Amino acid sequence: MINTLRIFDELKETMEAKAAQKIAEIIGMLYEDLQNTVTKKEFNELKDIVGELAEAQKRTEQRVNELAEAQKRTEQRVNELAEAQKRTEEELRKLVQDHRETRRQLGGLAMVVGYTLENEAYKALPRLLKEDYNISVKDKLRRQYVKDNQGKYIEVNIVGKASKSGKEIVIVGEGKSQLSKNDIDRFRNKKLNRLEGVFKEMFPLLVTHMTTNPDVEEYAKKKGITLYYSYDF
């Protein structure tokens, strides 16, 4: 705050007291007006700043609300995806079960078809072997378990004693509804190789409805295995 009294004392030394007082009052008024002007300017500036801050706060709150809504939508979408994933996993589990059941049924069907083919072969093979190879089947051909060269039982689908030119042999075979090269290899590895030494001489054969490739029949011949088709019966 300005000291008008001190100004008055200094002025009256060089002029009349009235004039000095008047000038001191004018200076005081000017100072007060100047003070008021600066205060209003600062206040207006402050008001503008506060207004800008309020707008910024408003925009921030709006953005926060938008983010909250987006977060809410995201969480909802995540929950929907989790439910969809749960349903997908359940459907997949059912499909796996259905697939297993289908495979089981197909396996059972293939076994039935194979057994039916072999049952027909039991009746037809004695005649065919006699006509084609002069082999006489002594006992009925049948399906039975035989001890392999390791002393373990294996199922032989077609087996029976026979003779050729006075020599004792054993018919060993099986049926496949659709014969492949892999089937021939498995027959050799899992049946013939395991029965080597058990029987003095084997006559291996396979019966089938059809082959997977034209060269399967030639492959069987190269492996020393006789092949008959169901239409030969």
PDB file of C-alpha atoms in Angstrom:
ATOM      1  CA  MET A   1       0.000   0.000   0.000  1.00  0.00           C
ATOM      2  CA  ILE A   2       1.353   3.477  -0.928  1.00  0.00           C
ATOM      3  CA  ASN A   3       2.204   5.948   1.859  1.00  0.00           C
ATOM      4  CA  THR A   4       0.354   9.156   0.816  1.00  0.00           C
ATOM      5  CA  LEU A   5       1.309  10.926   4.065  1.00  0.00           C
ATOM      6  CA  ARG A   6       4.995  10.585   3.332  1.00  0.00           C
ATOM      7  CA  ILE A   7       4.415  11.865  -0.205  1.00  0.00           C
ATOM      8  CA  PHE A   8       2.484  14.844   1.215  1.00  0.00           C
ATOM      9  CA  ASP A   9       5.329  15.696   3.649  1.00  0.00           C
ATOM     10  CA  GLU A  10       7.874  15.607   0.865  1.00  0.00           C
ATOM     11  CA  LEU A  11       5.750  17.713  -1.509  1.00  0.00           C
ATOM     12  CA  LYS A  12       4.869  20.460   1.010  1.00  0.00           C
ATOM     13  CA  GLU A  13       8.541  21.262   1.351  1.00  0.00           C
ATOM     14  CA  THR A  14       8.512  22.605  -2.195  1.00  0.00           C
ATOM     15  CA  MET A  15       4.893  23.812  -2.572  1.00  0.00           C
ATOM     16  CA  GLU A  16       1.896  24.987  -0.613  1.00  0.00           C
ATOM     17  CA  ALA A  17       0.312  22.518   1.724  1.00  0.00           C
ATOM     18  CA  LYS A  18      -3.037  22.421  -0.131  1.00  0.00           C
ATOM     19  CA  ALA A  19      -1.396  21.658  -3.427  1.00  0.00           C
ATOM     20  CA  ALA A  20       0.825  19.049  -1.838  1.00  0.00           C
ATOM     21  CA  GLN A  21      -2.189  17.396  -0.189  1.00  0.00           C
ATOM     22  CA  LYS A  22      -4.163  17.381  -3.443  1.00  0.00           C
ATOM     23  CA  ILE A  23      -1.312  15.832  -5.384  1.00  0.00           C
ATOM     24  CA  ALA A  24      -0.788  13.199  -2.672  1.00  0.00           C
ATOM     25  CA  GLU A  25      -4.504  12.329  -2.797  1.00  0.00           C
ATOM     26  CA  ILE A  26      -4.417  12.057  -6.604  1.00  0.00           C
ATOM     27  CA  ILE A  27      -1.359   9.820  -6.434  1.00  0.00           C
ATOM     28  CA  GLY A  28      -3.152   7.640  -3.824  1.00  0.00           C
ATOM     29  CA  MET A  29      -6.247   7.373  -6.021  1.00  0.00           C
ATOM     30  CA  LEU A  30      -4.155   6.496  -9.085  1.00  0.00           C
ATOM     31  CA  TYR A  31      -2.312   3.843  -7.129  1.00  0.00           C
ATOM     32  CA  GLU A  32      -5.587   2.367  -5.863  1.00  0.00           C
ATOM     33  CA  ASP A  33      -7.063   2.363  -9.383  1.00  0.00           C
ATOM     34  CA  LEU A  34      -3.899   0.723 -10.667  1.00  0.00           C
ATOM     35  CA  GLN A  35      -4.120  -1.886  -7.935  1.00  0.00           C
ATOM     36  CA  ASN A  36      -7.770  -2.538  -8.753  1.00  0.00           C
ATOM     37  CA  THR A  37      -6.978  -2.823 -12.481  1.00  0.00           C
ATOM     38  CA  VAL A  38      -4.230  -5.387 -11.926  1.00  0.00           C
ATOM     39  CA  THR A  39      -6.459  -7.381  -9.596  1.00  0.00           C
ATOM     40  CA  LYS A  40      -9.317  -7.518 -12.110  1.00  0.00           C
ATOM     41  CA  LYS A  41      -6.951  -8.545 -14.907  1.00  0.00           C
ATOM     42  CA  GLU A  42      -5.462 -11.284 -12.809  1.00  0.00           C
ATOM     43  CA  PHE A  43      -8.941 -12.347 -11.735  1.00  0.00           C
ATOM     44  CA  ASN A  44     -10.108 -12.522 -15.336  1.00  0.00           C
ATOM     45  CA  GLU A  45      -7.037 -14.498 -16.286  1.00  0.00           C
ATOM     46  CA  LEU A  46      -7.632 -16.790 -13.344  1.00  0.00           C
ATOM     47  CA  LYS A  47     -11.279 -17.156 -14.327  1.00  0.00           C
ATOM     48  CA  ASP A  48     -10.246 -18.088 -17.867  1.00  0.00           C
ATOM     49  CA  ILE A  49      -7.773 -20.612 -16.540  1.00  0.00           C
ATOM     50  CA  VAL A  50     -10.396 -22.086 -14.233  1.00  0.00           C
ATOM     51  CA  GLY A  51     -12.807 -22.281 -17.169  1.00  0.00           C
ATOM     52  CA  GLU A  52     -10.245 -24.072 -19.290  1.00  0.00           C
ATOM     53  CA  LEU A  53      -9.485 -26.452 -16.452  1.00  0.00           C
ATOM     54  CA  ALA A  54     -13.200 -27.112 -16.010  1.00  0.00           C
ATOM     55  CA  GLU A  55     -13.543 -27.902 -19.727  1.00  0.00           C
ATOM     56  CA  ALA A  56     -10.485 -30.130 -19.584  1.00  0.00           C
ATOM     57  CA  GLN A  57     -11.904 -31.876 -16.524  1.00  0.00           C
ATOM     58  CA  LYS A  58     -15.218 -32.298 -18.314  1.00  0.00           C
ATOM     59  CA  ARG A  59     -13.506 -33.796 -21.353  1.00  0.00           C
ATOM     60  CA  THR A  60     -11.421 -36.034 -19.085  1.00  0.00           C
ATOM     61  CA  GLU A  61     -14.512 -37.276 -17.271  1.00  0.00           C
ATOM     62  CA  GLN A  62     -16.231 -37.872 -20.601  1.00  0.00           C
ATOM     63  CA  ARG A  63     -13.216 -39.813 -21.850  1.00  0.00           C
ATOM     64  CA  VAL A  64     -13.096 -41.795 -18.599  1.00  0.00           C
ATOM     65  CA  ASN A  65     -16.786 -42.627 -19.028  1.00  0.00           C
ATOM     66  CA  GLU A  66     -16.141 -43.675 -22.632  1.00  0.00           C
ATOM     67  CA  LEU A  67     -13.253 -45.858 -21.500  1.00  0.00           C
ATOM     68  CA  ALA A  68     -15.422 -47.340 -18.764  1.00  0.00           C
ATOM     69  CA  GLU A  69     -18.109 -48.156 -21.342  1.00  0.00           C
ATOM     70  CA  ALA A  70     -15.484 -49.637 -23.665  1.00  0.00           C
ATOM     71  CA  GLN A  71     -14.117 -51.689 -20.768  1.00  0.00           C
ATOM     72  CA  LYS A  72     -17.630 -52.841 -19.961  1.00  0.00           C
ATOM     73  CA  ARG A  73     -18.202 -53.865 -23.586  1.00  0.00           C
ATOM     74  CA  THR A  74     -14.814 -55.610 -23.645  1.00  0.00           C
ATOM     75  CA  GLU A  75     -15.611 -57.550 -20.483  1.00  0.00           C
ATOM     76  CA  GLN A  76     -18.995 -58.490 -21.918  1.00  0.00           C
ATOM     77  CA  ARG A  77     -17.333 -59.647 -25.146  1.00  0.00           C
ATOM     78  CA  VAL A  78     -14.754 -61.638 -23.159  1.00  0.00           C
ATOM     79  CA  ASN A  79     -17.569 -63.304 -21.227  1.00  0.00           C
ATOM     80  CA  GLU A  80     -19.356 -64.090 -24.497  1.00  0.00           C
ATOM     81  CA  LEU A  81     -16.153 -65.540 -25.941  1.00  0.00           C
ATOM     82  CA  ALA A  82     -15.611 -67.583 -22.787  1.00  0.00           C
ATOM     83  CA  GLU A  83     -19.134 -68.980 -23.095  1.00  0.00           C
ATOM     84  CA  ALA A  84     -18.585 -69.679 -26.796  1.00  0.00           C
ATOM     85  CA  GLN A  85     -15.288 -71.396 -25.961  1.00  0.00           C
ATOM     86  CA  LYS A  86     -17.051 -73.467 -23.328  1.00  0.00           C
ATOM     87  CA  ARG A  87     -19.737 -74.486 -25.827  1.00  0.00           C
ATOM     88  CA  THR A  88     -17.071 -75.259 -28.447  1.00  0.00           C
ATOM     89  CA  GLU A  89     -15.146 -77.444 -26.007  1.00  0.00           C
ATOM     90  CA  GLU A  90     -18.352 -79.264 -25.077  1.00  0.00           C
ATOM     91  CA  GLU A  91     -19.216 -79.816 -28.745  1.00  0.00           C
ATOM     92  CA  LEU A  92     -15.667 -80.994 -29.409  1.00  0.00           C
ATOM     93  CA  ARG A  93     -15.900 -83.413 -26.491  1.00  0.00           C
ATOM     94  CA  LYS A  94     -19.146 -84.783 -27.903  1.00  0.00           C
ATOM     95  CA  LEU A  95     -17.592 -85.076 -31.363  1.00  0.00           C
ATOM     96  CA  VAL A  96     -14.645 -86.993 -29.913  1.00  0.00           C
ATOM     97  CA  GLN A  97     -17.032 -89.331 -28.120  1.00  0.00           C
ATOM     98  CA  ASP A  98     -19.115 -89.753 -31.274  1.00  0.00           C
ATOM     99  CA  HIS A  99     -15.959 -90.386 -33.281  1.00  0.00           C
ATOM    100  CA  ARG A 100     -14.819 -93.034 -30.810  1.00  0.00           C
ATOM    101  CA  GLU A 101     -18.236 -94.653 -30.902  1.00  0.00           C
ATOM    102  CA  THR A 102     -18.245 -94.563 -34.709  1.00  0.00           C
ATOM    103  CA  ARG A 103     -14.780 -96.130 -34.803  1.00  0.00           C
ATOM    104  CA  ARG A 104     -15.904 -98.766 -32.328  1.00  0.00           C
ATOM    105  CA  GLN A 105     -18.941 -99.562 -34.430  1.00  0.00           C
ATOM    106  CA  LEU A 106     -16.917 -99.577 -37.638  1.00  0.00           C
ATOM    107  CA  GLY A 107     -14.349-101.804 -35.969  1.00  0.00           C
ATOM    108  CA  GLY A 108     -17.115-104.150 -34.922  1.00  0.00           C
ATOM    109  CA  LEU A 109     -18.608-104.028 -38.407  1.00  0.00           C
ATOM    110  CA  ALA A 110     -15.218-104.726 -39.983  1.00  0.00           C
ATOM    111  CA  MET A 111     -14.782-107.658 -37.615  1.00  0.00           C
ATOM    112  CA  VAL A 112     -18.212-109.009 -38.561  1.00  0.00           C
ATOM    113  CA  VAL A 113     -17.447-108.587 -42.265  1.00  0.00           C
ATOM    114  CA  GLY A 114     -14.066-110.265 -41.782  1.00  0.00           C
ATOM    115  CA  TYR A 115     -15.571-113.141 -39.826  1.00  0.00           C
ATOM    116  CA  THR A 116     -18.311-113.568 -42.430  1.00  0.00           C
ATOM    117  CA  LEU A 117     -15.693-113.674 -45.175  1.00  0.00           C
ATOM    118  CA  GLU A 118     -13.646-116.235 -43.260  1.00  0.00           C
ATOM    119  CA  ASN A 119     -16.722-118.346 -42.499  1.00  0.00           C
ATOM    120  CA  GLU A 120     -17.418-118.546 -46.223  1.00  0.00           C
ATOM    121  CA  ALA A 121     -13.747-119.359 -46.838  1.00  0.00           C
ATOM    122  CA  TYR A 122     -13.873-122.352 -44.459  1.00  0.00           C
ATOM    123  CA  LYS A 123     -16.374-123.991 -46.803  1.00  0.00           C
ATOM    124  CA  ALA A 124     -14.871-122.970 -50.154  1.00  0.00           C
ATOM    125  CA  LEU A 125     -11.123-123.312 -49.557  1.00  0.00           C
ATOM    126  CA  PRO A 126     -10.894-127.118 -49.357  1.00  0.00           C
ATOM    127  CA  ARG A 127     -12.303-127.365 -52.887  1.00  0.00           C
ATOM    128  CA  LEU A 128     -10.218-124.466 -54.260  1.00  0.00           C
ATOM    129  CA  LEU A 129      -6.986-125.723 -52.701  1.00  0.00           C
ATOM    130  CA  LYS A 130      -7.587-129.179 -54.098  1.00  0.00           C
ATOM    131  CA  GLU A 131      -8.304-127.848 -57.596  1.00  0.00           C
ATOM    132  CA  ASP A 132      -5.521-125.251 -57.707  1.00  0.00           C
ATOM    133  CA  TYR A 133      -2.706-126.812 -55.641  1.00  0.00           C
ATOM    134  CA  ASN A 134      -3.672-130.471 -55.146  1.00  0.00           C
ATOM    135  CA  ILE A 135      -3.835-129.819 -51.406  1.00  0.00           C
ATOM    136  CA  SER A 136      -6.135-132.037 -49.382  1.00  0.00           C
ATOM    137  CA  VAL A 137      -7.526-130.469 -46.226  1.00  0.00           C
ATOM    138  CA  LYS A 138      -7.718-133.148 -43.528  1.00  0.00           C
ATOM    139  CA  ASP A 139      -9.513-131.305 -40.747  1.00  0.00           C
ATOM    140  CA  LYS A 140     -12.110-128.573 -40.985  1.00  0.00           C
ATOM    141  CA  LEU A 141     -10.593-125.151 -41.383  1.00  0.00           C
ATOM    142  CA  ARG A 142     -11.423-122.989 -38.409  1.00  0.00           C
ATOM    143  CA  ARG A 143     -10.476-120.046 -36.232  1.00  0.00           C
ATOM    144  CA  GLN A 144      -8.451-120.850 -33.117  1.00  0.00           C
ATOM    145  CA  TYR A 145      -5.705-119.740 -30.740  1.00  0.00           C
ATOM    146  CA  VAL A 146      -2.257-121.200 -31.339  1.00  0.00           C
ATOM    147  CA  LYS A 147       0.924-120.892 -29.250  1.00  0.00           C
ATOM    148  CA  ASP A 148       3.606-118.986 -31.147  1.00  0.00           C
ATOM    149  CA  ASN A 149       7.361-119.654 -31.083  1.00  0.00           C
ATOM    150  CA  GLN A 150       7.574-117.574 -27.881  1.00  0.00           C
ATOM    151  CA  GLY A 151       4.935-119.635 -26.106  1.00  0.00           C
ATOM    152  CA  LYS A 152       2.285-116.909 -26.361  1.00  0.00           C
ATOM    153  CA  TYR A 153      -1.183-117.504 -27.734  1.00  0.00           C
ATOM    154  CA  ILE A 154      -2.156-115.713 -30.938  1.00  0.00           C
ATOM    155  CA  GLU A 155      -5.438-115.885 -32.816  1.00  0.00           C
ATOM    156  CA  VAL A 156      -5.167-117.538 -36.222  1.00  0.00           C
ATOM    157  CA  ASN A 157      -8.273-116.821 -38.261  1.00  0.00           C
ATOM    158  CA  ILE A 158      -7.901-119.652 -40.762  1.00  0.00           C
ATOM    159  CA  VAL A 159      -5.980-122.745 -39.708  1.00  0.00           C
ATOM    160  CA  GLY A 160      -6.152-126.450 -40.436  1.00  0.00           C
ATOM    161  CA  LYS A 161      -4.053-129.516 -41.205  1.00  0.00           C
ATOM    162  CA  ALA A 162      -3.631-130.603 -44.832  1.00  0.00           C
ATOM    163  CA  SER A 163      -1.366-132.649 -47.076  1.00  0.00           C
ATOM    164  CA  LYS A 164       0.252-132.136 -50.441  1.00  0.00           C
ATOM    165  CA  SER A 165       1.921-134.965 -52.338  1.00  0.00           C
ATOM    166  CA  GLY A 166       1.982-136.998 -49.134  1.00  0.00           C
ATOM    167  CA  LYS A 167       3.653-134.208 -47.126  1.00  0.00           C
ATOM    168  CA  GLU A 168       1.976-132.777 -44.035  1.00  0.00           C
ATOM    169  CA  ILE A 169       1.360-129.025 -44.115  1.00  0.00           C
ATOM    170  CA  VAL A 170      -0.713-126.523 -42.126  1.00  0.00           C
ATOM    171  CA  ILE A 171      -2.995-123.959 -43.751  1.00  0.00           C
ATOM    172  CA  VAL A 172      -2.524-120.538 -42.091  1.00  0.00           C
ATOM    173  CA  GLY A 173      -4.539-117.566 -43.255  1.00  0.00           C
ATOM    174  CA  GLU A 174      -6.938-114.759 -42.517  1.00  0.00           C
ATOM    175  CA  GLY A 175      -9.558-112.629 -44.220  1.00  0.00           C
ATOM    176  CA  LYS A 176      -9.520-108.911 -44.996  1.00  0.00           C
ATOM    177  CA  SER A 177     -12.516-107.165 -46.519  1.00  0.00           C
ATOM    178  CA  GLN A 178     -10.177-104.781 -48.384  1.00  0.00           C
ATOM    179  CA  LEU A 179      -6.613-106.027 -48.638  1.00  0.00           C
ATOM    180  CA  SER A 180      -3.582-103.709 -48.758  1.00  0.00           C
ATOM    181  CA  LYS A 181       0.176-104.208 -48.849  1.00  0.00           C
ATOM    182  CA  ASN A 182       0.325-103.196 -45.198  1.00  0.00           C
ATOM    183  CA  ASP A 183      -2.170-105.944 -44.371  1.00  0.00           C
ATOM    184  CA  ILE A 184       0.112-108.453 -46.096  1.00  0.00           C
ATOM    185  CA  ASP A 185       3.138-107.222 -44.141  1.00  0.00           C
ATOM    186  CA  ARG A 186       1.223-107.362 -40.853  1.00  0.00           C
ATOM    187  CA  PHE A 187       0.069-110.910 -41.631  1.00  0.00           C
ATOM    188  CA  ARG A 188       3.669-111.948 -42.236  1.00  0.00           C
ATOM    189  CA  ASN A 189       5.045-110.199 -39.156  1.00  0.00           C
ATOM    190  CA  LYS A 190       2.287-110.918 -36.639  1.00  0.00           C
ATOM    191  CA  LYS A 191       1.284-114.405 -37.767  1.00  0.00           C
ATOM    192  CA  LEU A 192       3.697-116.203 -40.098  1.00  0.00           C
ATOM    193  CA  ASN A 193       6.938-115.063 -38.450  1.00  0.00           C
ATOM    194  CA  ARG A 194       5.608-115.917 -34.990  1.00  0.00           C
ATOM    195  CA  LEU A 195       4.548-119.389 -36.145  1.00  0.00           C
ATOM    196  CA  GLU A 196       7.872-120.314 -37.747  1.00  0.00           C
ATOM    197  CA  GLY A 197       9.116-123.463 -36.057  1.00  0.00           C
ATOM    198  CA  VAL A 198       5.708-124.175 -34.560  1.00  0.00           C
ATOM    199  CA  PHE A 199       4.550-125.834 -37.768  1.00  0.00           C
ATOM    200  CA  LYS A 200       6.961-127.790 -39.939  1.00  0.00           C
ATOM    201  CA  GLU A 201       5.583-126.312 -43.141  1.00  0.00           C
ATOM    202  CA  MET A 202       2.905-123.659 -43.598  1.00  0.00           C
ATOM    203  CA  PHE A 203       0.759-122.807 -46.580  1.00  0.00           C
ATOM    204  CA  PRO A 204      -0.078-119.102 -46.089  1.00  0.00           C
ATOM    205  CA  LEU A 205      -3.136-117.603 -47.739  1.00  0.00           C
ATOM    206  CA  LEU A 206      -5.353-114.541 -47.583  1.00  0.00           C
ATOM    207  CA  VAL A 207      -8.971-114.075 -48.624  1.00  0.00           C
ATOM    208  CA  THR A 208     -10.541-110.733 -49.490  1.00  0.00           C
ATOM    209  CA  HIS A 209     -13.404-109.015 -51.249  1.00  0.00           C
ATOM    210  CA  MET A 210     -11.082-106.586 -53.029  1.00  0.00           C
ATOM    211  CA  THR A 211      -7.624-104.981 -52.911  1.00  0.00           C
ATOM    212  CA  THR A 212      -6.737-101.343 -52.305  1.00  0.00           C
ATOM    213  CA  ASN A 213      -4.417-101.240 -55.348  1.00  0.00           C
ATOM    214  CA  PRO A 214      -3.974-103.304 -58.530  1.00  0.00           C
ATOM    215  CA  ASP A 215      -0.454-104.372 -57.514  1.00  0.00           C
ATOM    216  CA  VAL A 216      -1.485-105.868 -54.158  1.00  0.00           C
ATOM    217  CA  GLU A 217      -2.107-109.282 -55.720  1.00  0.00           C
ATOM    218  CA  GLU A 218       1.372-109.352 -57.277  1.00  0.00           C
ATOM    219  CA  TYR A 219       2.849-108.197 -53.958  1.00  0.00           C
ATOM    220  CA  ALA A 220       1.202-111.146 -52.195  1.00  0.00           C
ATOM    221  CA  LYS A 221       2.662-113.569 -54.743  1.00  0.00           C
ATOM    222  CA  LYS A 222       6.155-112.124 -54.230  1.00  0.00           C
ATOM    223  CA  LYS A 223       5.772-112.727 -50.498  1.00  0.00           C
ATOM    224  CA  GLY A 224       4.743-116.340 -51.136  1.00  0.00           C
ATOM    225  CA  ILE A 225       1.146-115.846 -50.044  1.00  0.00           C
ATOM    226  CA  THR A 226      -1.790-117.308 -51.964  1.00  0.00           C
ATOM    227  CA  LEU A 227      -4.673-114.902 -52.508  1.00  0.00           C
ATOM    228  CA  TYR A 228      -8.326-115.775 -53.035  1.00  0.00           C
ATOM    229  CA  TYR A 229     -11.215-113.396 -53.687  1.00  0.00           C
ATOM    230  CA  SER A 230     -14.688-113.891 -52.282  1.00  0.00           C
ATOM    231  CA  TYR A 231     -16.073-114.243 -55.804  1.00  0.00           C
ATOM    232  CA  ASP A 232     -13.866-117.345 -56.192  1.00  0.00           C
ATOM    233  CA  PHE A 233     -16.006-119.060 -53.574  1.00  0.00           C
TER     234      PHE A 233
END
